Coordinates of C-alpha atoms in Angstrom, one line a residue:
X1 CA 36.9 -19.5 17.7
X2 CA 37.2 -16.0 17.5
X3 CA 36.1 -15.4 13.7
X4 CA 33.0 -17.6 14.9
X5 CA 32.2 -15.7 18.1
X6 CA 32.7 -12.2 15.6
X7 CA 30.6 -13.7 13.2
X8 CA 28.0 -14.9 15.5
X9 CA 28.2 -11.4 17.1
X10 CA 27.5 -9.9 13.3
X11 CA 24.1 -11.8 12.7
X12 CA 23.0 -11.0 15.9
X13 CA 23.2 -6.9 15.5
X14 CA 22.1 -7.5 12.0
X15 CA 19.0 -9.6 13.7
X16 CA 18.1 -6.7 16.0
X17 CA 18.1 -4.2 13.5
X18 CA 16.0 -5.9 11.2
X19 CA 13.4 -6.9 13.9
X20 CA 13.3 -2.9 15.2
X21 CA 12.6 -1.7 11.8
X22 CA 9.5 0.1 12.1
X23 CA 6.9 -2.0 10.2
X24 CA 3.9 0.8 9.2
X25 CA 0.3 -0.2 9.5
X26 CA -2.2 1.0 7.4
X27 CA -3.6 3.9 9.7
X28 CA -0.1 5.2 10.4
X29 CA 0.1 5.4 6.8
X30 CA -2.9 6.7 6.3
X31 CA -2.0 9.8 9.2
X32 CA 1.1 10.3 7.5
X33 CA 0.2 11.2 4.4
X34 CA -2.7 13.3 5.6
X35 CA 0.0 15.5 7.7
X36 CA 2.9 15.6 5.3
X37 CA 1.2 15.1 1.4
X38 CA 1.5 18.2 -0.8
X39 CA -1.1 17.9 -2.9
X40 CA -3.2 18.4 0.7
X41 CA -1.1 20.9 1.8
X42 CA -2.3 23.2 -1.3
X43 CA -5.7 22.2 -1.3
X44 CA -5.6 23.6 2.5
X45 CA -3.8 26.7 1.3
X46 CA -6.9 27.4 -1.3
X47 CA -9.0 26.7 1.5
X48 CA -7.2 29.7 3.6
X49 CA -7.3 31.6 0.2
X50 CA -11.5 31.7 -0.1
X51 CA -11.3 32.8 4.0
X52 CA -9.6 35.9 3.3
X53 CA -11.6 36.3 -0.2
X54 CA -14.8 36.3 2.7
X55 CA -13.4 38.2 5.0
X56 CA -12.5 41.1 2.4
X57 CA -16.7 40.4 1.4
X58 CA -17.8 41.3 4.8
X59 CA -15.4 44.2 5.2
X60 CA -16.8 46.0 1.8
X61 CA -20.1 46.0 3.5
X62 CA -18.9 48.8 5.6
X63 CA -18.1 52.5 4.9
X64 CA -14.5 53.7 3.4
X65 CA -12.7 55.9 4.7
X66 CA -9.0 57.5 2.7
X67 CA -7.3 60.3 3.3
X68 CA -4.7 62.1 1.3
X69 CA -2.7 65.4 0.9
X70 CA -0.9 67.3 -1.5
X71 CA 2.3 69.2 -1.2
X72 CA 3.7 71.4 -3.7
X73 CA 5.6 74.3 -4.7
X74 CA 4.2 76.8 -7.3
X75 CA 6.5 79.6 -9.4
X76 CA 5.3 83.3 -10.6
X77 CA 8.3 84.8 -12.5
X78 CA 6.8 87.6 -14.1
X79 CA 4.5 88.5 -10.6
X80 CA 3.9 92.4 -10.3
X81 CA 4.0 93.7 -7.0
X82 CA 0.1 95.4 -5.7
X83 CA -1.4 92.2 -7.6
X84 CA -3.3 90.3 -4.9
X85 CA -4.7 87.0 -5.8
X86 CA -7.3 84.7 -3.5
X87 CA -6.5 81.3 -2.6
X88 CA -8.3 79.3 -1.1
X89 CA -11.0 81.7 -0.2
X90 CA -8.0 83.7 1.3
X91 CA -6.3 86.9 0.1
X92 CA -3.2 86.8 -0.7
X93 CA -1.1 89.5 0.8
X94 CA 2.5 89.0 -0.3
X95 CA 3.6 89.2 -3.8
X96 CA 6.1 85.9 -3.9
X97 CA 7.2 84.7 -7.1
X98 CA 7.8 81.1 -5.3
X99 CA 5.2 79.7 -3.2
X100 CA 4.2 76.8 -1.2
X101 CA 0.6 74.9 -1.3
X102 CA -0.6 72.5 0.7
X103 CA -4.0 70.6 0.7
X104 CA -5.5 67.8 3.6
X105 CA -8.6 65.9 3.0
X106 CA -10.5 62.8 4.3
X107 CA -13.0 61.3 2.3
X108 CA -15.8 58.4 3.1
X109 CA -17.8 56.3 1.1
X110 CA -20.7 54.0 2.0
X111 CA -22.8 51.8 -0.6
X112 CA -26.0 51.5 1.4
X113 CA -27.8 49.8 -2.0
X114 CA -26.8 48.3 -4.8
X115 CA -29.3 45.6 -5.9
X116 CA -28.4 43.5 -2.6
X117 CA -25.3 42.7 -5.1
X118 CA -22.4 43.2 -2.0
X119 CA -24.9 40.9 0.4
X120 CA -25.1 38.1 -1.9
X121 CA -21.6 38.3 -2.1
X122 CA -20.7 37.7 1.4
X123 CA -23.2 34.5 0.6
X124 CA -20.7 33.6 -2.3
X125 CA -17.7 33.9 -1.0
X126 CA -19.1 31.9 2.4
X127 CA -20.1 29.2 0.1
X128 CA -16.7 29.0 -1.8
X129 CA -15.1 28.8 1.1
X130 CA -17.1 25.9 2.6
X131 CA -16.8 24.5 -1.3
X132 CA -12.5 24.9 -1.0
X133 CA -12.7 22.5 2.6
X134 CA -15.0 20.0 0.8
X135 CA -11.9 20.6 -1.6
X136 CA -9.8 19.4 1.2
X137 CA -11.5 16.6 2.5
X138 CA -11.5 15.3 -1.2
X139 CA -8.1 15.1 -1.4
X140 CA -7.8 13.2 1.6
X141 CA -10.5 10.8 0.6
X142 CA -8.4 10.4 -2.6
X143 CA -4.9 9.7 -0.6
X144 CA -6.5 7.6 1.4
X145 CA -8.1 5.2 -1.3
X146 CA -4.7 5.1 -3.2
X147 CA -2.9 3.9 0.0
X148 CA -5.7 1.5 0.7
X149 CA -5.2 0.2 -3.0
X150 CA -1.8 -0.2 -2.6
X151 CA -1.3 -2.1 0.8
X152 CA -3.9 -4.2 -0.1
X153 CA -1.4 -5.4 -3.4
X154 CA 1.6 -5.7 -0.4
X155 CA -0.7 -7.3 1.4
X156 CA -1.6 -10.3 -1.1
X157 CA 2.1 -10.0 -2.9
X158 CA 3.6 -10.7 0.9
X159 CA 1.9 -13.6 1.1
X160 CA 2.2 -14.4 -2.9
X161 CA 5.7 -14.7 -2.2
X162 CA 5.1 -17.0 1.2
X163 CA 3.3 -19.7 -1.7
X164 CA 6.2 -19.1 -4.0
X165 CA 8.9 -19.9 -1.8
X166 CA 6.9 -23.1 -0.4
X167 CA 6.4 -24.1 -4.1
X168 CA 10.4 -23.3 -4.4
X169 CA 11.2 -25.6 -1.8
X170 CA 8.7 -28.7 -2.8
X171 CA 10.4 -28.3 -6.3
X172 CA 14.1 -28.5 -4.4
X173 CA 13.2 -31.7 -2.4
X174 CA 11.2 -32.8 -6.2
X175 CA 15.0 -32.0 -7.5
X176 CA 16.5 -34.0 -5.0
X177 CA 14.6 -36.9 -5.0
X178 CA 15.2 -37.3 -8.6
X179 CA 18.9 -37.0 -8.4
X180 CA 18.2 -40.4 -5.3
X181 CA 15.8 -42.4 -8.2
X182 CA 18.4 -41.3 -11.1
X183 CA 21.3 -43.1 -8.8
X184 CA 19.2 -45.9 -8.7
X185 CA 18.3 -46.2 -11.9
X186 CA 14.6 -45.6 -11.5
X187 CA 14.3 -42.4 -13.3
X188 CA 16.1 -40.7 -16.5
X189 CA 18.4 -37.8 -16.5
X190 CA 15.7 -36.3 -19.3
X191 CA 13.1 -36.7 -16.2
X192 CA 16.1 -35.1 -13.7
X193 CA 16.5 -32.1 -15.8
X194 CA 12.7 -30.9 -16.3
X195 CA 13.0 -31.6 -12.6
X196 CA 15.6 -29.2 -12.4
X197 CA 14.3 -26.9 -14.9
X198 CA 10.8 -26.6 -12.6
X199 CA 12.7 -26.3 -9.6
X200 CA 14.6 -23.1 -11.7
X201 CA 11.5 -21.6 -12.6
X202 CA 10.7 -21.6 -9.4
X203 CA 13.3 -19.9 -8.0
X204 CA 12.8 -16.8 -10.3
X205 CA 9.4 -17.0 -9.7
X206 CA 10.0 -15.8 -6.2
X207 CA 12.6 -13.3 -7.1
X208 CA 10.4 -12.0 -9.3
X209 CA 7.6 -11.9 -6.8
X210 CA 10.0 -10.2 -4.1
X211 CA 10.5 -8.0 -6.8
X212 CA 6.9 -6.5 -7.1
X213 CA 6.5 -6.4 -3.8
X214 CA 9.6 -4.0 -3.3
X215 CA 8.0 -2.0 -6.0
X216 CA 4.7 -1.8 -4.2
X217 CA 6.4 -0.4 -1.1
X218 CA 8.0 1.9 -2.9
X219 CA 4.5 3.2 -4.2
X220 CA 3.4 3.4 -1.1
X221 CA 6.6 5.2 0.5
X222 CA 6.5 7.8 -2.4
X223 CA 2.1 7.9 -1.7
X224 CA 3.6 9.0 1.6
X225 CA 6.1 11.6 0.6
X226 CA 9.1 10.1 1.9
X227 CA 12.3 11.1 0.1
X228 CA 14.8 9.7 2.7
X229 CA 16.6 6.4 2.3
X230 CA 15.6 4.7 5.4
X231 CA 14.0 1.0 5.0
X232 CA 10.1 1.0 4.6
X233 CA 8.0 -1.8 5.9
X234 CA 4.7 -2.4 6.2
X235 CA 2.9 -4.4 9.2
X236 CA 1.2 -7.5 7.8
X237 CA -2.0 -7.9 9.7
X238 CA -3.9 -11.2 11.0
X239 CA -7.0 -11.7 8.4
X240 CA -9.2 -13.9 9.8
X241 CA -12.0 -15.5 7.6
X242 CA -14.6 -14.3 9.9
X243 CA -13.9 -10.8 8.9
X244 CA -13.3 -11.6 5.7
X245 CA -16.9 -13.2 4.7
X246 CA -18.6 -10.9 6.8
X247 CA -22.4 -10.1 5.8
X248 CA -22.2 -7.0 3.6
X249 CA -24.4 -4.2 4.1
X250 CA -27.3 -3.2 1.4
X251 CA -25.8 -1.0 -1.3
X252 CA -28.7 0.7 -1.1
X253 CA -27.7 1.8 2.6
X254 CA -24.3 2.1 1.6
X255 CA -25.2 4.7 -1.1
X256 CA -27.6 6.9 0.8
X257 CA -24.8 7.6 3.8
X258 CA -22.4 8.1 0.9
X259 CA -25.0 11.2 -0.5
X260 CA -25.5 12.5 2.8
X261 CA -21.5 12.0 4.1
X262 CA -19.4 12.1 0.6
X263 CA -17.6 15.5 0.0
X264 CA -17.6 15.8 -3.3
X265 CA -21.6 15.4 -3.4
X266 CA -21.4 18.2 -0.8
X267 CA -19.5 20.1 -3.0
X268 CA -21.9 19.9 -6.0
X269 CA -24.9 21.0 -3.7
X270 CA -22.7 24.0 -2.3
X271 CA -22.2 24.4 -6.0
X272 CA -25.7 24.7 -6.6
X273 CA -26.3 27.1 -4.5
X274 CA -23.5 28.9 -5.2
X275 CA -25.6 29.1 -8.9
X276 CA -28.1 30.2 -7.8
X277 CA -26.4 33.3 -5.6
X278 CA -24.3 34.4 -9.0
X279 CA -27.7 35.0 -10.9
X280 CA -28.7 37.2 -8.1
X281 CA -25.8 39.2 -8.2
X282 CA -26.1 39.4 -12.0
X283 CA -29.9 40.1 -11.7
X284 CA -28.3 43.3 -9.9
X285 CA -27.1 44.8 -12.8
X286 CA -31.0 46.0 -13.7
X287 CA -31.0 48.3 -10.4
X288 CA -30.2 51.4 -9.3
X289 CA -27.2 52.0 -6.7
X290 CA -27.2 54.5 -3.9
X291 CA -24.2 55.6 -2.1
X292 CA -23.4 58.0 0.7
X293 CA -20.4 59.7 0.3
X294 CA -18.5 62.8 3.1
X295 CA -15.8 64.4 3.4
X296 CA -13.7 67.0 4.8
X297 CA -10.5 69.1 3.9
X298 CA -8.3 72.4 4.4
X299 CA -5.8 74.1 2.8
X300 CA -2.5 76.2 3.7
X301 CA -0.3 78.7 1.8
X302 CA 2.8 80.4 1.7
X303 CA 1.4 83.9 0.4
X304 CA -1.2 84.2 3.0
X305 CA -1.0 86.5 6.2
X306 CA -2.5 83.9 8.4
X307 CA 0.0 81.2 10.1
X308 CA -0.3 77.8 9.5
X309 CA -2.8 76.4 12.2
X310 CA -5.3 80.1 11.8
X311 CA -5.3 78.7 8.0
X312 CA -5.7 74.8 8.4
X313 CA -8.7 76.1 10.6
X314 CA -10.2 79.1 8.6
X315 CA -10.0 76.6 5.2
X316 CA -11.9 73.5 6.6
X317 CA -14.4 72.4 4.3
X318 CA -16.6 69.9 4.7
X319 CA -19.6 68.1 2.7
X320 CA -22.2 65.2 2.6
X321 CA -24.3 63.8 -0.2
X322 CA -25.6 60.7 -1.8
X323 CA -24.9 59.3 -5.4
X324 CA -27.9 57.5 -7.3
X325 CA -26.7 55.6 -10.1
X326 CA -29.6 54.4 -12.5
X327 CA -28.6 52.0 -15.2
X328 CA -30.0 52.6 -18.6
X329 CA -28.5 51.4 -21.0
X330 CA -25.2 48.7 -20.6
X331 CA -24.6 47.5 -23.9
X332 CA -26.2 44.3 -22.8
X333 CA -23.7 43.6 -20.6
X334 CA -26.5 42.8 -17.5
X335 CA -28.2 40.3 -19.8
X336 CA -25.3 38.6 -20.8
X337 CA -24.1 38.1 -17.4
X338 CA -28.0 37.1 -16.3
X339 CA -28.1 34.3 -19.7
X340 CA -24.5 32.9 -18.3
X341 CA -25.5 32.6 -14.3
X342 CA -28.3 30.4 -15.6
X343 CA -26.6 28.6 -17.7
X344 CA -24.1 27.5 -15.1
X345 CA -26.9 27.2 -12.7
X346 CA -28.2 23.6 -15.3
X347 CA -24.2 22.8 -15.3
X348 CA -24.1 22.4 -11.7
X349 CA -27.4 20.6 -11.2
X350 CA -25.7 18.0 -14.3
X351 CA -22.7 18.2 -12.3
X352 CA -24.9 16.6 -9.0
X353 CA -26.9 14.5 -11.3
X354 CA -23.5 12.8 -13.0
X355 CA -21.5 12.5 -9.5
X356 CA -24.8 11.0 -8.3
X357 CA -25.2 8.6 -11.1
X358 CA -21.2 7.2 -11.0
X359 CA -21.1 7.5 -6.9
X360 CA -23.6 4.8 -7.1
X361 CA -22.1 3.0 -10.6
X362 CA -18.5 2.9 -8.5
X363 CA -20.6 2.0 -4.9
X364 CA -22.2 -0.8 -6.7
X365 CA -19.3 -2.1 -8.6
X366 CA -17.2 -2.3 -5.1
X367 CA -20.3 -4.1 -4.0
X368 CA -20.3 -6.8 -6.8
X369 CA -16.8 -7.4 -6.5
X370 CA -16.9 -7.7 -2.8
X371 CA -19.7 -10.7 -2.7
X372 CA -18.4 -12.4 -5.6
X373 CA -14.7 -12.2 -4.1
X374 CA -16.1 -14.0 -1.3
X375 CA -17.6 -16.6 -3.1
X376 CA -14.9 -16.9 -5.0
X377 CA -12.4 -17.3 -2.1
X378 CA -14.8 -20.2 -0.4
X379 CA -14.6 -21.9 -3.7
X380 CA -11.2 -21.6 -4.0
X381 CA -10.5 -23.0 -0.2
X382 CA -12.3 -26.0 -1.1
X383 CA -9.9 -26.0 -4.9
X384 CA -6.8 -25.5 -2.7
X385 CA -7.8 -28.5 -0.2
X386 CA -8.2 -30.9 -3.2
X387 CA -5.4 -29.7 -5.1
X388 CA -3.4 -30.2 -2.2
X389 CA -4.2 -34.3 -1.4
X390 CA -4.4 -34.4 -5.1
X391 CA -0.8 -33.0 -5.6
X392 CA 0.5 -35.1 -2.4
X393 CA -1.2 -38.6 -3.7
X394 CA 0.8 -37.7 -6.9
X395 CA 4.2 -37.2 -5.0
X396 CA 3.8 -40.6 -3.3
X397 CA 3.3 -42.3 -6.4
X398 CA 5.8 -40.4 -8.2
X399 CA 8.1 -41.7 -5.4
X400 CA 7.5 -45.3 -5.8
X401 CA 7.7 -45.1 -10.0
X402 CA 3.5 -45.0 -10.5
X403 CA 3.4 -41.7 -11.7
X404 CA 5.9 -39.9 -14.5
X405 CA 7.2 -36.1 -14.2
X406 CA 4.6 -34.9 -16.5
X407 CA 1.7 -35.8 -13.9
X408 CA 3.9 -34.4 -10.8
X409 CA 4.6 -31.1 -12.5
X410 CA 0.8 -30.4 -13.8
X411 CA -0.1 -31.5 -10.6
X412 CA 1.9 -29.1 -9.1
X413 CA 0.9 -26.5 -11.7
X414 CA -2.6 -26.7 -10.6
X415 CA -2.5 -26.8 -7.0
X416 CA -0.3 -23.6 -7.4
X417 CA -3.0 -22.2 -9.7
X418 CA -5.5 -23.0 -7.4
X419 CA -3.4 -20.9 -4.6
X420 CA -3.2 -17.7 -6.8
X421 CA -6.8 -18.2 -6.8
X422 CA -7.9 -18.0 -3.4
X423 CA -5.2 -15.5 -2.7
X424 CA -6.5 -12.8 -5.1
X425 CA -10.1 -14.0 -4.1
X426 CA -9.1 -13.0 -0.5
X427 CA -7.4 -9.6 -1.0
X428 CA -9.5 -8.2 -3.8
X429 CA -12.7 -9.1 -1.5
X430 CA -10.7 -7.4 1.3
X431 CA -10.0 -4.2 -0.7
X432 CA -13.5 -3.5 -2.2
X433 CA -14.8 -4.2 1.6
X434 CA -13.1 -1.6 2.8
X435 CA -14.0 0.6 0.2
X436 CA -17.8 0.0 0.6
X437 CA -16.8 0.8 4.4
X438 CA -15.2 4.2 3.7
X439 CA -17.9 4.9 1.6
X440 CA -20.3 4.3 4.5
X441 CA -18.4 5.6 7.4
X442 CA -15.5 7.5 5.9
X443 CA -13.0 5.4 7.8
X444 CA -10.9 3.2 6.5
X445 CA -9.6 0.6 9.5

């Protein structure tokens, strides 16, 4: 009594703890990965990267400003007294064979032209950076559709292994009705052991399909970034065939939100853009830069009369200017740089064109597959329904010695066929649905 109440006790923990596992829908997959994937993470970090490259743009458009000083000691060994040297605009009134100099200065520096060449790249740098988010929302796209693809494959192995086991068990009460006509003399023990030879193949057959679907869940808890050892599950959802043989849209709609919503068409057109701004900073190289340039310093030594403020303030210099640079002659370099910026500029319009051309190749082969999917998973319902009184007319007859074990077991054979059919139908119409959704709305539900 008390091994029975302990043992009761056992498969009632081990009953709770199975039905509190967490079981993981697809959109708290989905969020997961977006927060904790490292292939994100460092397309965000290049993202941050191209801010601070734009924010160091900007700054450049403004003036410099540095200062610096110089401290050193100077030596005279063979100095003859009554010489007097100037320094500095200062005469020197002791005769010191050490001394000490000292120099302050701030200097400034503002480029007010150069060919519009720091403007444009404020533009380029603001256009990488919105180019590195698209960046981002790429890879998200991307983690998203291979999590999608894969719970879509638990999905229809989950309930590959539901037929399996069923076809298990009609093979076990197939095995076991043999072994009652054998006793009786109505059947062979040839007949018993192909019996018992289905009803092994069977059995493996599930194992194996348990198998792959522990595999799949692994896929998707490493698409997820999970390295602990905790048990991963997946929440199987309620398909209805309502939902499932919904109208699809046009693909024609479906393509034109995809150019307008799609980041990496966005990307391309930034890209574009981006072309054109880099010949316009090349073009630059023809033209002339002006800067503005001031400054101001002072000076202090050792050998002279005046202390150390009287000096700092008797040696101030200051000056202004500009500095025209005209470019004559740049061993080509200018053209060279001009040639290349157009020729990228035709590489990213081919980039557009070709991401255009295989959006709407990969928009209308998720199209195709979706609507023939769904035919193909009608047909099949009405296959499995036949199959079905097909394969029970042949167990009844079977059972009263009308039928032999051949026709049982292809019968069998094809109603199980038949199942595969509409199962695959149903999940690979499911996965290109939502595919032609994200597409359209950039949500996968």
């Amino acid at each position: 009594m008390k091994r029975s109440i302990l043992l009761i006790g056992v498969m009632l923990t081990m009953t709770m703890a199975v039905s509190a596992q967490k079981k993981w829908t697809l959109q708290e997959c989905i969020d997961y990965a977006l927060e904790h994937n490292i292939t994100l993470k460092k397309s965000q970090l290049r993202k941050e990267s191209a801010t601070e490259d734009l924010k160091g743009a900007k700054a450049a458009l403004f003036p410099t400003l540095n200062a610096s000083t110089n401290q050193s000691l100077g030596y005279r060994p063979w100095q003859e007294s009554g010489t007097q040297l100037v320094t500095n605009g200062e005469v020197n009134a002791k005769v010191d064979k050490a001394y000490y100099n000292g120099s302050y200065s701030l200097s400034s520096q503002w480029t007010l032209w150069n060919g519009k060449r720091n403007i444009n790249t404020v533009k380029l740098d603001r256009l990488a950076e919105q180019e590195a988010e698209l960046q981002v929302e790429e890879s998200a796209n991307t983690i998203q559709q291979s999590i999608a693809r894969v719970y879509s494959q638990i999905l229809y192995t989950d309930e590959s292994v539901r037929v399996m086991e069923q076809v298990a068990e009609t093979s076990r009460k197939n095995e076991q009705r043999g072994s009652e006509m054998v006793e009786v003399g109505s059947m062979s023990k040839a007949d018993l052991a192909q019996l018992t030879s289905q009803r092994a193949t069977d059995e493996y057959n599930v194992v194996a399909a348990k198998s792959q679907l522990m595999t799949y869940k692994l896929q998707l808890k490493q698409l997820l970034e999970m390295t602990d050892e905790t048990d991963f599950d997946v929440a199987i959802p309620d398909i209805s065939d309502d939902r499932l043989l919904a109208e699809l849209p046009s693909l024609q709609s479906i393509y034109e939100a995809a150019l307008t919503s799609r980041p990496e068409i966005e990307r391309l057109q930034l890209a574009i853009k981006s072309s054109d701004v880099s010949l316009s900073i090349a073009k630059a190289g023809w033209l002339p830069n002006l800067s503005m340039t001031a400054g101001v310093s002072t000076s202090t030594n050792s050998l002279a009369n005046n202390n150390w403020g009287n000096q700092m303030k008797a040696n101030v210099n200051a000056s202004a200017g500009f500095q025209l640079s005209v470019p004559i002659w740049d061993g080509r370099s200018t053209k060279t740089a001009v040639n290349k910026a157009k020729i990228n500029q035709l590489q990213a319009q081919l980039d557009l064109q070709d991401q255009q051309k295989t959006l709407y190749h990969d928009l209308q082969q998720y199209w195709v597959d979706a609507l023939s999917n769904q035919q193909k998973y009608v047909a099949a319902g009405s296959s499995v329904e036949s199959a079905q009184e097909s394969y029970d007319l042949l167990s009844e007859q079977f059972r009263l010695g009308l039928k032999n074990i051949v026709e049982l077991l292809t019968g069998k054979d094809k109603l199980l066929q038949a199942q595969q059919n509409r199962l695959q139908s149903k999940y690979t119409a499911l996965y290109n649905e939502q595919m032609l959704e994200f597409y359209q709305s950039g949500v996968i539900k």
